Amino acid sequence: MTVATEPALSPAAERLRGRLAGTPLAGRCEVADRDLPTIEVSPDAWPSLARFLRDDPECRYDLFVDLFGVDNLRRPGQKSRFETVVHLHALARNEHVRVKIPLPDEKKPALPTASEVYPAADWFEREAFDLYGFDFTGHPNLRRILCHDAFVGHALRKDYAPGQRWFFAEEDMKAPEWATHTDERAGHFETQTISIGPSHPATHGIIHLIARLDGEKIIRAETNIGYLHRCFEKMSETHQWNQIVPYCDRLNYVSAMINGVGFVRTAEKMLGIEVPDRGRLVRTILSEFTRIMDHCVCIGANLVDIGALSNFIYLYQNRENIYDLIEACCGARLTVSYVRVGGLAIDVPDDFVPRCRSLLESIPLFLKDVQKLVDNNRIVRQRLQGTGVVTREQAIAWGLTGPMLRASGVPYDVRRARPYDFYDKFDWDVPISNEGDNFARYLVRIEEIRQSLKIIRQALDILPAKGAVSSDDWRVVLPPKDAVYHDMESLIYHFKLVMEGIRVPPGERYEWIEGGNGELGFHAVSDGRGGPYRLRVRPPCFANMQAFQKMVIGGTVSDAVATLGTLNIIAGELDR
Amino acid sequence: MSGVIDVSARIPDRLTFWQRLYLPEIFRGMAVTLRHLVLNVVNPRRMPTIQYPEQKRNYSARFRGKHILKTREDGTLKCVACYMCAQACPAECITIVAGEHPKIAYEKYPVVFDIDMMRCVFCGYCVDACPKDAIWMTRNYEMAFFTREEAVFSIDRLRESKAEIDAHGYGYRPYYPGDGTTPPTDASRLPVVAGSGERDALRQAGVALPNRHVGAGPLNATSQAAKFTA
Amino acid sequence: MSSDAPKGTLPALGPAKAGGGAADFLLTRLEEMVSWARKNSLWPFPFATACCGIEFMSVASAHYDISRFGSEVMRFSPRQADLLIVAGTVTDKMAPVLRKIYDQMPEPKWVISMGVCASSGGFYRAYHVTQGIDEIVPVDVYVPGCPPTPEELIYAIMQLQKKIQSGEKSRDQRSAKLAAERIS
Ligand code: SF4
Ligand code: SF4
C-alpha cells in the first residue's frame, strides 16, 4: 500500500451525497471528502441522520465505531468551540464515515443522544459528557464514567489544567440509582445486590461490577469503570508526537507494540512520509508476536479463572520467550517504546531472524499442550460452551470488534478489510465462529495465534536482510548519531527535532489498525505545533466492556467471571 | 490473502461418551503436566526458572536500566548541559543546572544533574536526544529505595564507574558495534568543539537553544503544559 | 533514637538493642526467630491495577517463581496477607479502595510500591492520577522502573526481608508510633 490517499474514498462520498439528496436531511448536512467521507450536521438533525445512515439500504453503516468531542478553543477558524465527532463503519462495504456535529452553544453544549439508534453510543456519550461536558439530551443514564464522582469540571476542555486533581473519598462513591433500593417483587425469591470489584481477582485489571441476583441468576448488572483513567488523551496534548509513544505502550500493555504502531501510522499519514519496507516488516513481525502474547495472556488468565492453572504457566512461557526477542530489539520487556514516527528507534539486532524462527518452532508446542488440556475437557466445555452468548446482530449493535465480533460470525478484521503494511501480501485466514459463546472466543483466539505465526513466517521470508528501518527525512527522524557528532547540519536538525518536536501539518486524520482486541484507531488533530492538538484513541475494550453488562443478564455469577475472561479487558486501554 | 475459516465447525460440538466420562480426559491432562515434570527432573536445564539472585537473566546489550553519565579521558563529564535530554524526557525527571566550565573548550558543564528514578520510565529518549554521547544506560536494574528522597540520583551516583559496568554491563546507548548499528568513527575520542562556535551556529540556524542557568524549578504538569499553551 | 529525629518525621526504629542476661538473650533469640519466620513467609496481596501487574504475573510464573522466596501464596483477601504489593497506577478513583484494603490487613504489614506510577505517579502528572501511593498508605519499599523487571521486584522483596530480619519495624508501626507521640 502506498502513502497516497485512498482513491476509493471519493465514490463513497459521492454516493452519500446522492443518497442524501432526495431526503429531508439534504439541506441540513454537508458532505465533504477528507481522509474519510465527512458529513457535517447540525445537532438537531443528528438522530435522524444516524437512523438514515444505519437503515438506508445503500449506506448501511451498521457498526458504531467511535464518538468523541473536540474543543477548538485554541484552534481559531473553526465553526464552533465544541464539536462532536462520530465514526461509523459499513461492514458490507468496509467503509468508514465520519459525522461532525458542531455544537453552536458554547456555554451549554448539547445535542440529542443517538443511543437509541446505536446502542453502542451509550458509554461513548457518557464519556464525552464526562470529559467535555456535552449534554446528550434523552440519554438514559448520563453520569460520569471515567473520572470519579467528586470531580469538578471537564478534564479535556482546553481551559482545564492538566494537573488539577480533586480529592475523592469513600463517601463520595455513588452507586447506580437502581442498586440503592431493593427490588420488591412479591411471590419470588428475595433478590440481592452484590458488588464485585474493583479489586477482585476475577476482574482483570480493575472493574467494578454491581449485579442484582435472583437466586443465583443475574437479573440486572452495571459495570463501573474509570479506575485506571490515566488521562492519556490529556497527556498527549501536553507532549510532543514522539513522546506519546511511551504513553501508547501503556494503553493496552499486554500488546504494547501494536498501540505504538497504530499511533505513529496516524502521524506518518499526516506527514505523508514513507517508512522503508524493512521498518514496516519489522513492525509487522513484532506486532504479530505481540498479538500472540496478548492472546496467550487472555486465554491463560481466563482458564485460571475457571480453575485450570497449568495452561497459564505454559502460555506464560511463550510470553517470556517472546519477551526475550523484544528485549533484544528495544531494551525493555513490556513497555517497548520501540516505534518512532517515521520508523523504529533503532535497527533490529543481527540475530533477529534466527531468533524469530526459533520462536516459531517453540510456540506451537505450548499451544498443543494447552489444546490437549482444554479442548475436550468436560469441565472447561461446561463452563465455556453456551455461556456469554452474543448473537451476530447483538455483536454489531453493541459495536464489538476484534475476536469478539469474529466469534459471533462477522469476519471483520482490519488487517483484511483495509490491509495496511503488507497484510494483503500474506496468505492467512480470518478465523470466525458462528457460536458466539465463550468457547468460540477461545477457539478463535487459539486459531489467531496460529495465523499470526503464519504471517510472521511469510514476513520473515520477504524481510530485506539489510537496509534502513526509518525514513531519512531528518525533519521527522533523528539523524544518525555519527552525523550528529561530526556534522553541523545534522546537529541542527537534531536540535530542532528534539526542542520543537515534529511539525505535523495542520489537519486531522483517523487511522485504524487491528489491535489485540479489535479496531484500534487514533484520531489526531494537529495545529502545526510539535505535539498533537487533540489525540483520540478508539479503544476496542471500551465497546467490548460496554456489552458485558448486557451479556451477563440471565447467567450466573460464575458465568460472568468466565465471560469477563474471554472479553480480554485490559484496563489501561479501557480507561486510558 | 486468503479466506475465512470457521473454527467451531472443525471441532465437534458435543463431546463423545468417552470424553464425557471425565476421567480419561483428566488422565490425559495429567499426562501432559506429568511429562513436563518428568522431563524437567531428568533434564534440569530444561527448567525455565532463573535462579535469581544467584543466576541472572542474560539481558541484551540494549537493556534500559539505570543511567550513567559518560566521562572524557580527563575524567570530566562529557555532558555540556544543553538540556536536550531534559527536553526530550516525557516524564520531566531530569533536572540540570548549567555552569561555565573553567576550561574554555568545554564551554558548559552540569553543576547539577539529577534524575528522579521515581519518575523515570526508562524509555531511553534521553539517550537518543544527547548530541554529545554523554548519557547511556546500563543493565543495572537492582534498585529499591526506602524513601523517595533516596531515589533522586545526582552526579555522584550517575557518573560512570568501572565497578558498576563490570558488575552489570552497558545497556541502551546510541550505537552497538557489530549489531546492525554503526558506531561513530572512533567514538571514544569525540572532538570537543572549541569556544562557543557551536552554539552560535545553532542560533544562526534559528534553533531555539535553551539557556537556563538556573534549574527548571519544581517540576509539575503545568510546566509541561505551558510549553504548548504559550 | 526516635527523640533525635526532628519533630514530625518518622522515628527511625532500628534493631532492638542488645541487652544482657539470660532472659534477654532468650527474648532476643525469640525475636530473631519470629523475624526469620516472618521474612520467609511474606504473603502478598497483589493489588495489581495496570501494566506492572503483568510484570507481577511474570514474577509468579515459571521463569521467576516467587515461591523460592516463600511468597507464592497470593492472597486475594487482605485479611490473610501481610505484604501489600501495589503494582500499577493508582488513580484518585481507586485511592479509597486501596486505603480500605490496607486498613483491612492485619498487623504487622508491609507495603511495596512497585513501579514509578505507584511510587510517584510516574510520567502521569495528570488530573486523575495519585502522585504516589504514599499519599494514601505508608510505603516500606519503593521499586523504580516502568515496569520494574521481575528481578527488580525480587530484589526489593529481598531488601524487605533483610529489613524484617534486622528487626526494623514496618512504616505502618512507625507511623502509628508517631501518631501516638503527637497525641500524648
Ligand atoms: S529514560 Fe526516559 S523517562 Fe528516564 S530520564 Fe531518560 S527520557 Fe526521562
Ligand atoms: S509504572 Fe509503568 S508499567 Fe507500572 S503501571 Fe505505571 S505505567 Fe505501567
mmCIF file with all atom_site columns, N, CA, C and O in Angstrom, chain B residues 48-52 57 59 63 91-92 117-120 122 141 144-146 148 219 221, chain C residues 62-64 68 116 119-120 122-123 125 131 134 140-142 144-146 149 151-152 163:
data_model
loop_
_atom_site.group_PDB
_atom_site.id
_atom_site.type_symbol
_atom_site.label_atom_id
_atom_site.label_alt_id
_atom_site.label_comp_id
_atom_site.label_asym_id
_atom_site.label_entity_id
_atom_site.label_seq_id
_atom_site.pdbx_PDB_ins_code
_atom_site.Cartn_x
_atom_site.Cartn_y
_atom_site.Cartn_z
_atom_site.occupancy
_atom_site.B_iso_or_equiv
_atom_site.pdbx_formal_charge
_atom_site.auth_seq_id
_atom_site.auth_comp_id
_atom_site.auth_asym_id
_atom_site.auth_atom_id
_atom_site.pdbx_PDB_model_num
ATOM 1   N N  . PRO B 1 48  ? 12.658 -23.599 33.006 1.00 0.00 ? 48  PRO B N  1
ATOM 2   C CA . PRO B 1 48  ? 12.827 -22.203 32.630 1.00 0.00 ? 48  PRO B CA 1
ATOM 3   C C  . PRO B 1 48  ? 13.212 -21.302 33.792 1.00 0.00 ? 48  PRO B C  1
ATOM 4   O O  . PRO B 1 48  ? 13.634 -20.183 33.574 1.00 0.00 ? 48  PRO B O  1
ATOM 5   N N  . THR B 1 49  ? 13.075 -21.775 35.030 1.00 0.00 ? 49  THR B N  1
ATOM 6   C CA . THR B 1 49  ? 13.251 -20.869 36.161 1.00 0.00 ? 49  THR B CA 1
ATOM 7   C C  . THR B 1 49  ? 14.662 -20.309 36.232 1.00 0.00 ? 49  THR B C  1
ATOM 8   O O  . THR B 1 49  ? 15.637 -21.036 36.098 1.00 0.00 ? 49  THR B O  1
ATOM 9   N N  . ILE B 1 50  ? 14.734 -19.008 36.434 1.00 0.00 ? 50  ILE B N  1
ATOM 10  C CA . ILE B 1 50  ? 16.023 -18.337 36.583 1.00 0.00 ? 50  ILE B CA 1
ATOM 11  C C  . ILE B 1 50  ? 16.263 -18.174 38.068 1.00 0.00 ? 50  ILE B C  1
ATOM 12  O O  . ILE B 1 50  ? 15.452 -17.571 38.763 1.00 0.00 ? 50  ILE B O  1
ATOM 13  N N  . GLN B 1 51  ? 17.353 -18.725 38.547 1.00 0.00 ? 51  GLN B N  1
ATOM 14  C CA . GLN B 1 51  ? 17.587 -18.730 39.995 1.00 0.00 ? 51  GLN B CA 1
ATOM 15  C C  . GLN B 1 51  ? 18.161 -17.391 40.434 1.00 0.00 ? 51  GLN B C  1
ATOM 16  O O  . GLN B 1 51  ? 19.244 -17.328 40.986 1.00 0.00 ? 51  GLN B O  1
ATOM 17  N N  . TYR B 1 52  ? 17.409 -16.320 40.170 1.00 0.00 ? 52  TYR B N  1
ATOM 18  C CA . TYR B 1 52  ? 17.846 -15.024 40.675 1.00 0.00 ? 52  TYR B CA 1
ATOM 19  C C  . TYR B 1 52  ? 17.831 -15.102 42.193 1.00 0.00 ? 52  TYR B C  1
ATOM 20  O O  . TYR B 1 52  ? 16.938 -15.711 42.736 1.00 0.00 ? 52  TYR B O  1
ATOM 21  N N  . ARG B 1 57  ? 19.351 -13.232 34.498 1.00 0.00 ? 57  ARG B N  1
ATOM 22  C CA . ARG B 1 57  ? 18.890 -13.375 33.139 1.00 0.00 ? 57  ARG B CA 1
ATOM 23  C C  . ARG B 1 57  ? 19.845 -12.642 32.217 1.00 0.00 ? 57  ARG B C  1
ATOM 24  O O  . ARG B 1 57  ? 20.350 -11.571 32.562 1.00 0.00 ? 57  ARG B O  1
ATOM 25  N N  . TYR B 1 59  ? 20.216 -10.383 29.889 1.00 0.00 ? 59  TYR B N  1
ATOM 26  C CA . TYR B 1 59  ? 19.588 -9.309  29.134 1.00 0.00 ? 59  TYR B CA 1
ATOM 27  C C  . TYR B 1 59  ? 20.516 -8.834  28.028 1.00 0.00 ? 59  TYR B C  1
ATOM 28  O O  . TYR B 1 59  ? 21.731 -8.967  28.126 1.00 0.00 ? 59  TYR B O  1
ATOM 29  N N  . PHE B 1 63  ? 19.483 -3.286  26.974 1.00 0.00 ? 63  PHE B N  1
ATOM 30  C CA . PHE B 1 63  ? 18.602 -3.185  28.129 1.00 0.00 ? 63  PHE B CA 1
ATOM 31  C C  . PHE B 1 63  ? 18.583 -1.768  28.685 1.00 0.00 ? 63  PHE B C  1
ATOM 32  O O  . PHE B 1 63  ? 19.610 -1.107  28.784 1.00 0.00 ? 63  PHE B O  1
ATOM 33  N N  . ALA B 1 91  ? 8.860  12.228  31.060 1.00 0.00 ? 91  ALA B N  1
ATOM 34  C CA . ALA B 1 91  ? 8.498  12.248  32.473 1.00 0.00 ? 91  ALA B CA 1
ATOM 35  C C  . ALA B 1 91  ? 9.009  13.489  33.178 1.00 0.00 ? 91  ALA B C  1
ATOM 36  O O  . ALA B 1 91  ? 8.735  13.680  34.354 1.00 0.00 ? 91  ALA B O  1
ATOM 37  N N  . GLU B 1 92  ? 9.739  14.325  32.465 1.00 0.00 ? 92  GLU B N  1
ATOM 38  C CA . GLU B 1 92  ? 10.316 15.535  33.056 1.00 0.00 ? 92  GLU B CA 1
ATOM 39  C C  . GLU B 1 92  ? 11.065 15.220  34.327 1.00 0.00 ? 92  GLU B C  1
ATOM 40  O O  . GLU B 1 92  ? 10.875 15.882  35.347 1.00 0.00 ? 92  GLU B O  1
ATOM 41  N N  . MET B 1 117 ? 14.670 8.845   39.770 1.00 0.00 ? 117 MET B N  1
ATOM 42  C CA . MET B 1 117 ? 14.354 7.463   39.369 1.00 0.00 ? 117 MET B CA 1
ATOM 43  C C  . MET B 1 117 ? 12.918 7.088   39.706 1.00 0.00 ? 117 MET B C  1
ATOM 44  O O  . MET B 1 117 ? 12.404 6.102   39.214 1.00 0.00 ? 117 MET B O  1
ATOM 45  N N  . MET B 1 118 ? 12.312 7.858   40.573 1.00 0.00 ? 118 MET B N  1
ATOM 46  C CA . MET B 1 118 ? 10.949 7.554   40.954 1.00 0.00 ? 118 MET B CA 1
ATOM 47  C C  . MET B 1 118 ? 9.955  8.085   39.915 1.00 0.00 ? 118 MET B C  1
ATOM 48  O O  . MET B 1 118 ? 8.770  7.844   40.021 1.00 0.00 ? 118 MET B O  1
ATOM 49  N N  . ARG B 1 119 ? 10.460 8.852   38.944 1.00 0.00 ? 119 ARG B N  1
ATOM 50  C CA . ARG B 1 119 ? 9.599  9.344   37.868 1.00 0.00 ? 119 ARG B CA 1
ATOM 51  C C  . ARG B 1 119 ? 9.984  8.719   36.534 1.00 0.00 ? 119 ARG B C  1
ATOM 52  O O  . ARG B 1 119 ? 9.158  8.640   35.636 1.00 0.00 ? 119 ARG B O  1
ATOM 53  N N  . CYS B 1 120 ? 11.241 8.364   36.413 1.00 0.00 ? 120 CYS B N  1
ATOM 54  C CA . CYS B 1 120 ? 11.776 7.910   35.126 1.00 0.00 ? 120 CYS B CA 1
ATOM 55  C C  . CYS B 1 120 ? 11.056 6.658   34.653 1.00 0.00 ? 120 CYS B C  1
ATOM 56  O O  . CYS B 1 120 ? 10.830 5.731   35.430 1.00 0.00 ? 120 CYS B O  1
ATOM 57  N N  . PHE B 1 122 ? 12.215 4.900   32.026 1.00 0.00 ? 122 PHE B N  1
ATOM 58  C CA . PHE B 1 122 ? 13.216 4.106   31.320 1.00 0.00 ? 122 PHE B CA 1
ATOM 59  C C  . PHE B 1 122 ? 12.857 3.929   29.843 1.00 0.00 ? 122 PHE B C  1
ATOM 60  O O  . PHE B 1 122 ? 12.831 2.820   29.328 1.00 0.00 ? 122 PHE B O  1
ATOM 61  N N  . TYR B 1 141 ? 19.613 -3.079  37.075 1.00 0.00 ? 141 TYR B N  1
ATOM 62  C CA . TYR B 1 141 ? 18.212 -2.870  37.457 1.00 0.00 ? 141 TYR B CA 1
ATOM 63  C C  . TYR B 1 141 ? 18.011 -3.063  38.946 1.00 0.00 ? 141 TYR B C  1
ATOM 64  O O  . TYR B 1 141 ? 16.900 -3.033  39.433 1.00 0.00 ? 141 TYR B O  1
ATOM 65  N N  . ALA B 1 144 ? 16.103 -0.431  44.726 1.00 0.00 ? 144 ALA B N  1
ATOM 66  C CA . ALA B 1 144 ? 14.930 -0.401  45.590 1.00 0.00 ? 144 ALA B CA 1
ATOM 67  C C  . ALA B 1 144 ? 15.236 0.630   46.656 1.00 0.00 ? 144 ALA B C  1
ATOM 68  O O  . ALA B 1 144 ? 16.371 0.725   47.104 1.00 0.00 ? 144 ALA B O  1
ATOM 69  N N  . PHE B 1 145 ? 14.262 1.438   46.989 1.00 0.00 ? 145 PHE B N  1
ATOM 70  C CA . PHE B 1 145 ? 14.532 2.542   47.902 1.00 0.00 ? 145 PHE B CA 1
ATOM 71  C C  . PHE B 1 145 ? 13.584 2.480   49.087 1.00 0.00 ? 145 PHE B C  1
ATOM 72  O O  . PHE B 1 145 ? 12.469 2.007   48.972 1.00 0.00 ? 145 PHE B O  1
ATOM 73  N N  . PHE B 1 146 ? 14.085 2.997   50.200 1.00 0.00 ? 146 PHE B N  1
ATOM 74  C CA . PHE B 1 146 ? 13.228 3.039   51.376 1.00 0.00 ? 146 PHE B CA 1
ATOM 75  C C  . PHE B 1 146 ? 12.551 4.387   51.530 1.00 0.00 ? 146 PHE B C  1
ATOM 76  O O  . PHE B 1 146 ? 11.569 4.513   52.233 1.00 0.00 ? 146 PHE B O  1
ATOM 77  N N  . ARG B 1 148 ? 11.610 8.263   49.263 1.00 0.00 ? 148 ARG B N  1
ATOM 78  C CA . ARG B 1 148 ? 11.557 8.834   47.925 1.00 0.00 ? 148 ARG B CA 1
ATOM 79  C C  . ARG B 1 148 ? 12.763 9.714   47.650 1.00 0.00 ? 148 ARG B C  1
ATOM 80  O O  . ARG B 1 148 ? 13.160 9.889   46.505 1.00 0.00 ? 148 ARG B O  1
ATOM 81  N N  . LEU B 1 219 ? 9.155  20.690  39.292 1.00 0.00 ? 219 LEU B N  1
ATOM 82  C CA . LEU B 1 219 ? 8.515  20.223  38.064 1.00 0.00 ? 219 LEU B CA 1
ATOM 83  C C  . LEU B 1 219 ? 7.077  19.860  38.342 1.00 0.00 ? 219 LEU B C  1
ATOM 84  O O  . LEU B 1 219 ? 6.765  19.261  39.356 1.00 0.00 ? 219 LEU B O  1
ATOM 85  N N  . ALA B 1 221 ? 3.016  19.264  36.202 1.00 0.00 ? 221 ALA B N  1
ATOM 86  C CA . ALA B 1 221 ? 2.372  19.088  34.917 1.00 0.00 ? 221 ALA B CA 1
ATOM 87  C C  . ALA B 1 221 ? 2.111  20.407  34.226 1.00 0.00 ? 221 ALA B C  1
ATOM 88  O O  . ALA B 1 221 ? 2.121  20.489  33.005 1.00 0.00 ? 221 ALA B O  1
ATOM 89  N N  . ALA C 2 62  ? 6.563  -19.295 35.792 1.00 0.00 ? 62  ALA C N  1
ATOM 90  C CA . ALA C 2 62  ? 7.674  -20.242 35.820 1.00 0.00 ? 62  ALA C CA 1
ATOM 91  C C  . ALA C 2 62  ? 9.060  -19.606 35.804 1.00 0.00 ? 62  ALA C C  1
ATOM 92  O O  . ALA C 2 62  ? 9.962  -20.079 36.480 1.00 0.00 ? 62  ALA C O  1
ATOM 93  N N  . HIS C 2 63  ? 9.268  -18.529 35.063 1.00 0.00 ? 63  HIS C N  1
ATOM 94  C CA . HIS C 2 63  ? 10.625 -18.042 34.899 1.00 0.00 ? 63  HIS C CA 1
ATOM 95  C C  . HIS C 2 63  ? 11.224 -17.470 36.175 1.00 0.00 ? 63  HIS C C  1
ATOM 96  O O  . HIS C 2 63  ? 12.419 -17.527 36.385 1.00 0.00 ? 63  HIS C O  1
ATOM 97  N N  . TYR C 2 64  ? 10.409 -16.876 37.000 1.00 0.00 ? 64  TYR C N  1
ATOM 98  C CA . TYR C 2 64  ? 10.972 -16.225 38.190 1.00 0.00 ? 64  TYR C CA 1
ATOM 99  C C  . TYR C 2 64  ? 10.529 -16.889 39.477 1.00 0.00 ? 64  TYR C C  1
ATOM 100 O O  . TYR C 2 64  ? 11.258 -16.893 40.455 1.00 0.00 ? 64  TYR C O  1
ATOM 101 N N  . ARG C 2 68  ? 10.228 -19.329 45.489 1.00 0.00 ? 68  ARG C N  1
ATOM 102 C CA . ARG C 2 68  ? 11.557 -19.555 46.033 1.00 0.00 ? 68  ARG C CA 1
ATOM 103 C C  . ARG C 2 68  ? 11.815 -18.659 47.233 1.00 0.00 ? 68  ARG C C  1
ATOM 104 O O  . ARG C 2 68  ? 12.746 -18.869 47.995 1.00 0.00 ? 68  ARG C O  1
ATOM 105 N N  . VAL C 2 116 ? 7.038  3.081   38.953 1.00 0.00 ? 116 VAL C N  1
ATOM 106 C CA . VAL C 2 116 ? 7.060  4.512   39.238 1.00 0.00 ? 116 VAL C CA 1
ATOM 107 C C  . VAL C 2 116 ? 5.664  5.096   39.393 1.00 0.00 ? 116 VAL C C  1
ATOM 108 O O  . VAL C 2 116 ? 5.480  6.075   40.095 1.00 0.00 ? 116 VAL C O  1
ATOM 109 N N  . SER C 2 119 ? 4.732  4.666   42.869 1.00 0.00 ? 119 SER C N  1
ATOM 110 C CA . SER C 2 119 ? 5.642  5.361   43.765 1.00 0.00 ? 119 SER C CA 1
ATOM 111 C C  . SER C 2 119 ? 5.474  6.868   43.727 1.00 0.00 ? 119 SER C C  1
ATOM 112 O O  . SER C 2 119 ? 5.598  7.526   44.741 1.00 0.00 ? 119 SER C O  1
ATOM 113 N N  . SER C 2 120 ? 5.229  7.405   42.535 1.00 0.00 ? 120 SER C N  1
ATOM 114 C CA . SER C 2 120 ? 5.198  8.863   42.466 1.00 0.00 ? 120 SER C CA 1
ATOM 115 C C  . SER C 2 120 ? 4.222  9.376   41.419 1.00 0.00 ? 120 SER C C  1
ATOM 116 O O  . SER C 2 120 ? 4.126  10.566  41.206 1.00 0.00 ? 120 SER C O  1
ATOM 117 N N  . GLY C 2 122 ? 4.728  8.587   38.375 1.00 0.00 ? 122 GLY C N  1
ATOM 118 C CA . GLY C 2 122 ? 5.468  8.359   37.140 1.00 0.00 ? 122 GLY C CA 1
ATOM 119 C C  . GLY C 2 122 ? 5.313  9.511   36.177 1.00 0.00 ? 122 GLY C C  1
ATOM 120 O O  . GLY C 2 122 ? 5.323  10.670  36.578 1.00 0.00 ? 122 GLY C O  1
ATOM 121 N N  . PHE C 2 123 ? 5.180  9.195   34.908 1.00 0.00 ? 123 PHE C N  1
ATOM 122 C CA . PHE C 2 123 ? 5.049  10.298  33.951 1.00 0.00 ? 123 PHE C CA 1
ATOM 123 C C  . PHE C 2 123 ? 3.607  10.721  33.768 1.00 0.00 ? 123 PHE C C  1
ATOM 124 O O  . PHE C 2 123 ? 3.299  11.490  32.881 1.00 0.00 ? 123 PHE C O  1
ATOM 125 N N  . ARG C 2 125 ? 1.640  13.047  35.214 1.00 0.00 ? 125 ARG C N  1
ATOM 126 C CA . ARG C 2 125 ? 1.409  14.200  36.082 1.00 0.00 ? 125 ARG C CA 1
ATOM 127 C C  . ARG C 2 125 ? 0.041  14.734  35.698 1.00 0.00 ? 125 ARG C C  1
ATOM 128 O O  . ARG C 2 125 ? -0.071 15.752  35.052 1.00 0.00 ? 125 ARG C O  1
ATOM 129 N N  . GLN C 2 131 ? -0.423 11.065  42.952 1.00 0.00 ? 131 GLN C N  1
ATOM 130 C CA . GLN C 2 131 ? 1.019  11.277  42.752 1.00 0.00 ? 131 GLN C CA 1
ATOM 131 C C  . GLN C 2 131 ? 1.799  10.538  43.828 1.00 0.00 ? 131 GLN C C  1
ATOM 132 O O  . GLN C 2 131 ? 2.439  11.125  44.687 1.00 0.00 ? 131 GLN C O  1
ATOM 133 N N  . ASP C 2 134 ? 2.116  6.980   48.610 1.00 0.00 ? 134 ASP C N  1
ATOM 134 C CA . ASP C 2 134 ? 2.391  7.387   49.985 1.00 0.00 ? 134 ASP C CA 1
ATOM 135 C C  . ASP C 2 134 ? 1.496  8.545   50.406 1.00 0.00 ? 134 ASP C C  1
ATOM 136 O O  . ASP C 2 134 ? 1.512  8.948   51.563 1.00 0.00 ? 134 ASP C O  1
ATOM 137 N N  . ASP C 2 140 ? 6.919  0.914   52.504 1.00 0.00 ? 140 ASP C N  1
ATOM 138 C CA . ASP C 2 140 ? 8.198  0.463   53.032 1.00 0.00 ? 140 ASP C CA 1
ATOM 139 C C  . ASP C 2 140 ? 9.276  0.440   51.969 1.00 0.00 ? 140 ASP C C  1
ATOM 140 O O  . ASP C 2 140 ? 10.378 0.891   52.191 1.00 0.00 ? 140 ASP C O  1
ATOM 141 N N  . VAL C 2 141 ? 8.967  -0.110  50.815 1.00 0.00 ? 141 VAL C N  1
ATOM 142 C CA . VAL C 2 141 ? 9.983  -0.179  49.770 1.00 0.00 ? 141 VAL C CA 1
ATOM 143 C C  . VAL C 2 141 ? 9.403  0.361   48.475 1.00 0.00 ? 141 VAL C C  1
ATOM 144 O O  . VAL C 2 141 ? 8.302  -0.022  48.079 1.00 0.00 ? 141 VAL C O  1
ATOM 145 N N  . TYR C 2 142 ? 10.148 1.249   47.848 1.00 0.00 ? 142 TYR C N  1
ATOM 146 C CA . TYR C 2 142 ? 9.770  1.759   46.535 1.00 0.00 ? 142 TYR C CA 1
ATOM 147 C C  . TYR C 2 142 ? 10.615 1.044   45.489 1.00 0.00 ? 142 TYR C C  1
ATOM 148 O O  . TYR C 2 142 ? 11.821 0.928   45.652 1.00 0.00 ? 142 TYR C O  1
ATOM 149 N N  . PRO C 2 144 ? 11.692 1.374   41.596 1.00 0.00 ? 144 PRO C N  1
ATOM 150 C CA . PRO C 2 144 ? 11.576 2.160   40.377 1.00 0.00 ? 144 PRO C CA 1
ATOM 151 C C  . PRO C 2 144 ? 11.426 1.250   39.164 1.00 0.00 ? 144 PRO C C  1
ATOM 152 O O  . PRO C 2 144 ? 11.488 0.031   39.288 1.00 0.00 ? 144 PRO C O  1
ATOM 153 N N  . GLY C 2 145 ? 11.248 1.836   38.016 1.00 0.00 ? 145 GLY C N  1
ATOM 154 C CA . GLY C 2 145 ? 11.104 1.035   36.796 1.00 0.00 ? 145 GLY C CA 1
ATOM 155 C C  . GLY C 2 145 ? 9.689  1.133   36.297 1.00 0.00 ? 145 GLY C C  1
ATOM 156 O O  . GLY C 2 145 ? 8.768  1.347   37.069 1.00 0.00 ? 145 GLY C O  1
ATOM 157 N N  . CYS C 2 146 ? 9.553  0.974   34.999 1.00 0.00 ? 146 CYS C N  1
ATOM 158 C CA . CYS C 2 146 ? 8.226  1.172   34.421 1.00 0.00 ? 146 CYS C CA 1
ATOM 159 C C  . CYS C 2 146 ? 8.030  0.177   33.296 1.00 0.00 ? 146 CYS C C  1
ATOM 160 O O  . CYS C 2 146 ? 8.195  0.507   32.160 1.00 0.00 ? 146 CYS C O  1
ATOM 161 N N  . THR C 2 149 ? 11.710 -4.761  36.230 1.00 0.00 ? 149 THR C N  1
ATOM 162 C CA . THR C 2 149 ? 11.856 -6.140  35.773 1.00 0.00 ? 149 THR C CA 1
ATOM 163 C C  . THR C 2 149 ? 11.506 -7.052  36.944 1.00 0.00 ? 149 THR C C  1
ATOM 164 O O  . THR C 2 149 ? 11.584 -6.641  38.100 1.00 0.00 ? 149 THR C O  1
ATOM 165 N N  . GLU C 2 151 ? 13.185 -9.291  38.249 1.00 0.00 ? 151 GLU C N  1
ATOM 166 C CA . GLU C 2 151 ? 14.309 -9.358  39.182 1.00 0.00 ? 151 GLU C CA 1
ATOM 167 C C  . GLU C 2 151 ? 14.286 -8.189  40.150 1.00 0.00 ? 151 GLU C C  1
ATOM 168 O O  . GLU C 2 151 ? 14.623 -8.334  41.315 1.00 0.00 ? 151 GLU C O  1
ATOM 169 N N  . GLU C 2 152 ? 13.904 -7.042  39.606 1.00 0.00 ? 152 GLU C N  1
ATOM 170 C CA . GLU C 2 152 ? 13.925 -5.851  40.439 1.00 0.00 ? 152 GLU C CA 1
ATOM 171 C C  . GLU C 2 152 ? 12.934 -6.009  41.590 1.00 0.00 ? 152 GLU C C  1
ATOM 172 O O  . GLU C 2 152 ? 13.227 -5.627  42.714 1.00 0.00 ? 152 GLU C O  1
ATOM 173 N N  . LYS C 2 163 ? 15.370 -6.178  55.959 1.00 0.00 ? 163 LYS C N  1
ATOM 174 C CA . LYS C 2 163 ? 14.875 -5.200  56.910 1.00 0.00 ? 163 LYS C CA 1
ATOM 175 C C  . LYS C 2 163 ? 14.100 -5.895  58.028 1.00 0.00 ? 163 LYS C C  1
ATOM 176 O O  . LYS C 2 163 ? 14.256 -5.573  59.204 1.00 0.00 ? 163 LYS C O  1
#
